[in-house]
mmCIF file with all atom_site columns, C-alpha atoms in Angstrom:
data_model
loop_
_atom_site.group_PDB
_atom_site.id
_atom_site.type_symbol
_atom_site.label_atom_id
_atom_site.label_alt_id
_atom_site.label_comp_id
_atom_site.label_asym_id
_atom_site.label_entity_id
_atom_site.label_seq_id
_atom_site.pdbx_PDB_ins_code
_atom_site.Cartn_x
_atom_site.Cartn_y
_atom_site.Cartn_z
_atom_site.occupancy
_atom_site.B_iso_or_equiv
_atom_site.pdbx_formal_charge
_atom_site.auth_seq_id
_atom_site.auth_comp_id
_atom_site.auth_asym_id
_atom_site.auth_atom_id
_atom_site.pdbx_PDB_model_num
ATOM 1  C CA . UNK A 1 1  ? 30.477  -1.593  21.926  1.00 45.00 ? 1  UNK A CA 1
ATOM 2  C CA . UNK A 1 2  ? 28.592  -3.798  19.494  1.00 43.00 ? 2  UNK A CA 1
ATOM 3  C CA . UNK A 1 3  ? 27.573  -2.793  16.016  1.00 41.00 ? 3  UNK A CA 1
ATOM 4  C CA . UNK A 1 4  ? 23.918  -3.022  15.047  1.00 41.00 ? 4  UNK A CA 1
ATOM 5  C CA . UNK A 1 5  ? 22.946  -6.014  12.996  1.00 38.00 ? 5  UNK A CA 1
ATOM 6  C CA . UNK A 1 6  ? 22.058  -5.369  9.347   1.00 41.00 ? 6  UNK A CA 1
ATOM 7  C CA . UNK A 1 7  ? 18.497  -6.526  9.959   1.00 38.00 ? 7  UNK A CA 1
ATOM 8  C CA . UNK A 1 8  ? 17.969  -3.966  12.720  1.00 38.00 ? 8  UNK A CA 1
ATOM 9  C CA . UNK A 1 9  ? 17.932  -1.022  10.325  1.00 36.00 ? 9  UNK A CA 1
ATOM 10 C CA . UNK A 1 10 ? 15.859  -2.805  7.682   1.00 40.00 ? 10 UNK A CA 1
ATOM 11 C CA . UNK A 1 11 ? 13.198  -3.666  10.259  1.00 41.00 ? 11 UNK A CA 1
ATOM 12 C CA . UNK A 1 12 ? 12.584  0.003   10.926  1.00 43.00 ? 12 UNK A CA 1
ATOM 13 C CA . UNK A 1 13 ? 12.567  0.834   7.196   1.00 50.00 ? 13 UNK A CA 1
ATOM 14 C CA . UNK A 1 14 ? 9.983   -1.813  6.311   1.00 52.00 ? 14 UNK A CA 1
ATOM 15 C CA . UNK A 1 15 ? 6.311   -0.898  6.727   1.00 57.00 ? 15 UNK A CA 1
ATOM 16 C CA . UNK A 1 16 ? 4.261   -2.905  9.184   1.00 79.00 ? 16 UNK A CA 1
ATOM 17 C CA . UNK A 1 17 ? 2.325   -5.720  7.505   1.00 84.00 ? 17 UNK A CA 1
ATOM 18 C CA . UNK A 1 18 ? -0.948  -4.217  8.715   1.00 89.00 ? 18 UNK A CA 1
ATOM 19 C CA . UNK A 1 19 ? -0.309  -0.624  7.526   1.00 92.00 ? 19 UNK A CA 1
ATOM 20 C CA . UNK A 1 20 ? -1.051  0.818   4.084   1.00 93.00 ? 20 UNK A CA 1
ATOM 21 C CA . UNK A 1 21 ? 2.188   2.221   2.621   1.00 93.00 ? 21 UNK A CA 1
ATOM 22 C CA . UNK A 1 22 ? 0.242   4.880   0.695   1.00 93.00 ? 22 UNK A CA 1
ATOM 23 C CA . UNK A 1 23 ? -1.703  6.491   3.552   1.00 93.00 ? 23 UNK A CA 1
ATOM 24 C CA . UNK A 1 24 ? -0.399  4.911   6.783   1.00 93.00 ? 24 UNK A CA 1
ATOM 25 C CA . UNK A 1 25 ? -3.830  3.661   7.863   1.00 94.00 ? 25 UNK A CA 1
ATOM 26 C CA . UNK A 1 26 ? -4.669  -0.005  8.662   1.00 94.00 ? 26 UNK A CA 1
ATOM 27 C CA . UNK A 1 27 ? -4.798  -2.005  5.431   1.00 92.00 ? 27 UNK A CA 1
ATOM 28 C CA . UNK A 1 28 ? -7.324  -4.579  6.707   1.00 92.00 ? 28 UNK A CA 1
ATOM 29 C CA . UNK A 1 29 ? -5.271  -7.402  5.195   1.00 91.00 ? 29 UNK A CA 1
ATOM 30 C CA . UNK A 1 30 ? -6.784  -10.780 6.021   1.00 91.00 ? 30 UNK A CA 1
ATOM 31 C CA . UNK A 1 31 ? -3.494  -12.574 5.418   1.00 88.00 ? 31 UNK A CA 1
ATOM 32 C CA . UNK A 1 32 ? -1.608  -10.310 7.863   1.00 86.00 ? 32 UNK A CA 1
ATOM 33 C CA . UNK A 1 33 ? -4.402  -11.012 10.370  1.00 89.00 ? 33 UNK A CA 1
ATOM 34 C CA . UNK A 1 34 ? -3.899  -14.773 9.958   1.00 91.00 ? 34 UNK A CA 1
ATOM 35 C CA . UNK A 1 35 ? -7.094  -15.350 7.968   1.00 93.00 ? 35 UNK A CA 1
ATOM 36 C CA . UNK A 1 36 ? -7.409  -17.173 4.632   1.00 94.00 ? 36 UNK A CA 1
ATOM 37 C CA . UNK A 1 37 ? -6.323  -15.090 1.639   1.00 89.00 ? 37 UNK A CA 1
ATOM 38 C CA . UNK A 1 38 ? -9.673  -15.575 -0.106  1.00 91.00 ? 38 UNK A CA 1
ATOM 39 C CA . UNK A 1 39 ? -11.356 -13.675 2.741   1.00 92.00 ? 39 UNK A CA 1
ATOM 40 C CA . UNK A 1 40 ? -9.315  -10.508 2.073   1.00 91.00 ? 40 UNK A CA 1
ATOM 41 C CA . UNK A 1 41 ? -11.118 -7.426  0.738   1.00 90.00 ? 41 UNK A CA 1
ATOM 42 C CA . UNK A 1 42 ? -8.717  -7.215  -2.216  1.00 90.00 ? 42 UNK A CA 1
ATOM 43 C CA . UNK A 1 43 ? -9.338  -10.674 -3.652  1.00 89.00 ? 43 UNK A CA 1
ATOM 44 C CA . UNK A 1 44 ? -12.499 -9.831  -5.611  1.00 87.00 ? 44 UNK A CA 1
ATOM 45 C CA . UNK A 1 45 ? -11.629 -9.230  -9.279  1.00 87.00 ? 45 UNK A CA 1
ATOM 46 C CA . UNK A 1 46 ? -11.437 -5.548  -10.201 1.00 87.00 ? 46 UNK A CA 1
ATOM 47 C CA . UNK A 1 47 ? -11.351 -4.385  -6.577  1.00 88.00 ? 47 UNK A CA 1
ATOM 48 C CA . UNK A 1 48 ? -7.898  -2.802  -6.640  1.00 90.00 ? 48 UNK A CA 1
ATOM 49 C CA . UNK A 1 49 ? -7.418  0.105   -9.036  1.00 91.00 ? 49 UNK A CA 1
ATOM 50 C CA . UNK A 1 50 ? -4.353  -0.201  -11.286 1.00 91.00 ? 50 UNK A CA 1
ATOM 51 C CA . UNK A 1 51 ? -3.435  3.370   -10.279 1.00 90.00 ? 51 UNK A CA 1
ATOM 52 C CA . UNK A 1 52 ? -3.165  2.252   -6.665  1.00 91.00 ? 52 UNK A CA 1
ATOM 53 C CA . UNK A 1 53 ? -0.695  -0.494  -7.532  1.00 90.00 ? 53 UNK A CA 1
ATOM 54 C CA . UNK A 1 54 ? 1.276   1.921   -9.718  1.00 91.00 ? 54 UNK A CA 1
ATOM 55 C CA . UNK A 1 55 ? 1.563   4.309   -6.747  1.00 92.00 ? 55 UNK A CA 1
ATOM 56 C CA . UNK A 1 56 ? 3.620   1.745   -4.817  1.00 92.00 ? 56 UNK A CA 1
ATOM 57 C CA . UNK A 1 57 ? 7.400   1.908   -4.967  1.00 92.00 ? 57 UNK A CA 1
ATOM 58 C CA . UNK A 1 58 ? 8.807   -0.935  -7.097  1.00 92.00 ? 58 UNK A CA 1
ATOM 59 C CA . UNK A 1 59 ? 10.289  -2.704  -4.068  1.00 92.00 ? 59 UNK A CA 1
ATOM 60 C CA . UNK A 1 60 ? 6.836   -2.716  -2.375  1.00 90.00 ? 60 UNK A CA 1
ATOM 61 C CA . UNK A 1 61 ? 4.915   -4.281  -5.273  1.00 87.00 ? 61 UNK A CA 1
ATOM 62 C CA . UNK A 1 62 ? 3.798   -7.799  -4.482  1.00 85.00 ? 62 UNK A CA 1
ATOM 63 C CA . UNK A 1 63 ? 5.177   -7.496  -0.943  1.00 86.00 ? 63 UNK A CA 1
ATOM 64 C CA . UNK A 1 64 ? 2.900   -5.041  0.857   1.00 89.00 ? 64 UNK A CA 1
ATOM 65 C CA . UNK A 1 65 ? -0.846  -4.538  1.105   1.00 91.00 ? 65 UNK A CA 1
ATOM 66 C CA . UNK A 1 66 ? -2.775  -1.322  0.620   1.00 93.00 ? 66 UNK A CA 1
ATOM 67 C CA . UNK A 1 67 ? -6.017  -0.317  2.346   1.00 94.00 ? 67 UNK A CA 1
ATOM 68 C CA . UNK A 1 68 ? -9.480  -0.474  0.733   1.00 93.00 ? 68 UNK A CA 1
ATOM 69 C CA . UNK A 1 69 ? -9.695  3.328   0.448   1.00 93.00 ? 69 UNK A CA 1
ATOM 70 C CA . UNK A 1 70 ? -6.404  3.641   -1.448  1.00 94.00 ? 70 UNK A CA 1
ATOM 71 C CA . UNK A 1 71 ? -7.064  0.474   -3.418  1.00 93.00 ? 71 UNK A CA 1
ATOM 72 C CA . UNK A 1 72 ? -10.453 1.583   -4.669  1.00 88.00 ? 72 UNK A CA 1
ATOM 73 C CA . UNK A 1 73 ? -9.498  5.080   -5.756  1.00 79.00 ? 73 UNK A CA 1
ATOM 74 C CA . UNK A 1 74 ? -5.791  4.902   -6.448  1.00 57.00 ? 74 UNK A CA 1
ATOM 75 C CA . UNK A 1 75 ? -3.762  8.050   -6.043  1.00 48.00 ? 75 UNK A CA 1
ATOM 76 C CA . UNK A 1 76 ? -5.820  11.254  -6.289  1.00 45.00 ? 76 UNK A CA 1
ATOM 77 C CA . UNK A 1 77 ? -5.128  13.237  -9.473  1.00 43.00 ? 77 UNK A CA 1
ATOM 78 C CA . UNK A 1 78 ? -2.765  16.151  -9.190  1.00 40.00 ? 78 UNK A CA 1
ATOM 79 C CA . UNK A 1 79 ? -4.355  19.619  -9.560  1.00 41.00 ? 79 UNK A CA 1
ATOM 80 C CA . UNK A 1 80 ? -2.521  20.181  -12.870 1.00 40.00 ? 80 UNK A CA 1
ATOM 81 C CA . UNK A 1 81 ? -4.036  17.041  -14.432 1.00 36.00 ? 81 UNK A CA 1
ATOM 82 C CA . UNK A 1 82 ? -7.579  17.725  -13.277 1.00 36.00 ? 82 UNK A CA 1
ATOM 83 C CA . UNK A 1 83 ? -9.992  18.901  -16.006 1.00 40.00 ? 83 UNK A CA 1
ATOM 84 C CA . UNK A 1 84 ? -11.285 21.516  -13.542 1.00 42.00 ? 84 UNK A CA 1
ATOM 85 C CA . UNK A 1 85 ? -7.838  22.954  -12.867 1.00 40.00 ? 85 UNK A CA 1
ATOM 86 C CA . UNK A 1 86 ? -7.366  26.553  -14.023 1.00 44.00 ? 86 UNK A CA 1
ATOM 87 C CA . UNK A 1 87 ? -5.250  26.892  -17.161 1.00 40.00 ? 87 UNK A CA 1
#
């Protein structure tokens, strides 16, 4: 019997390069698709909401790409923080 290699478990824990870690949908990353980085949807200044980046786990920041939908709106507000939420 052989023991699994340490990289075998980490490969299943790591999100796919083409999947948004916030919603699980395709992230449309140009770099992951082998295209130039400047052609990626996220490269325009102000495109990615700071809330979206803050929603990533610390170990994902700078290492994984989010999708345009999550990047443009960030994480939806919780019902308790919404101004329309009942008090």
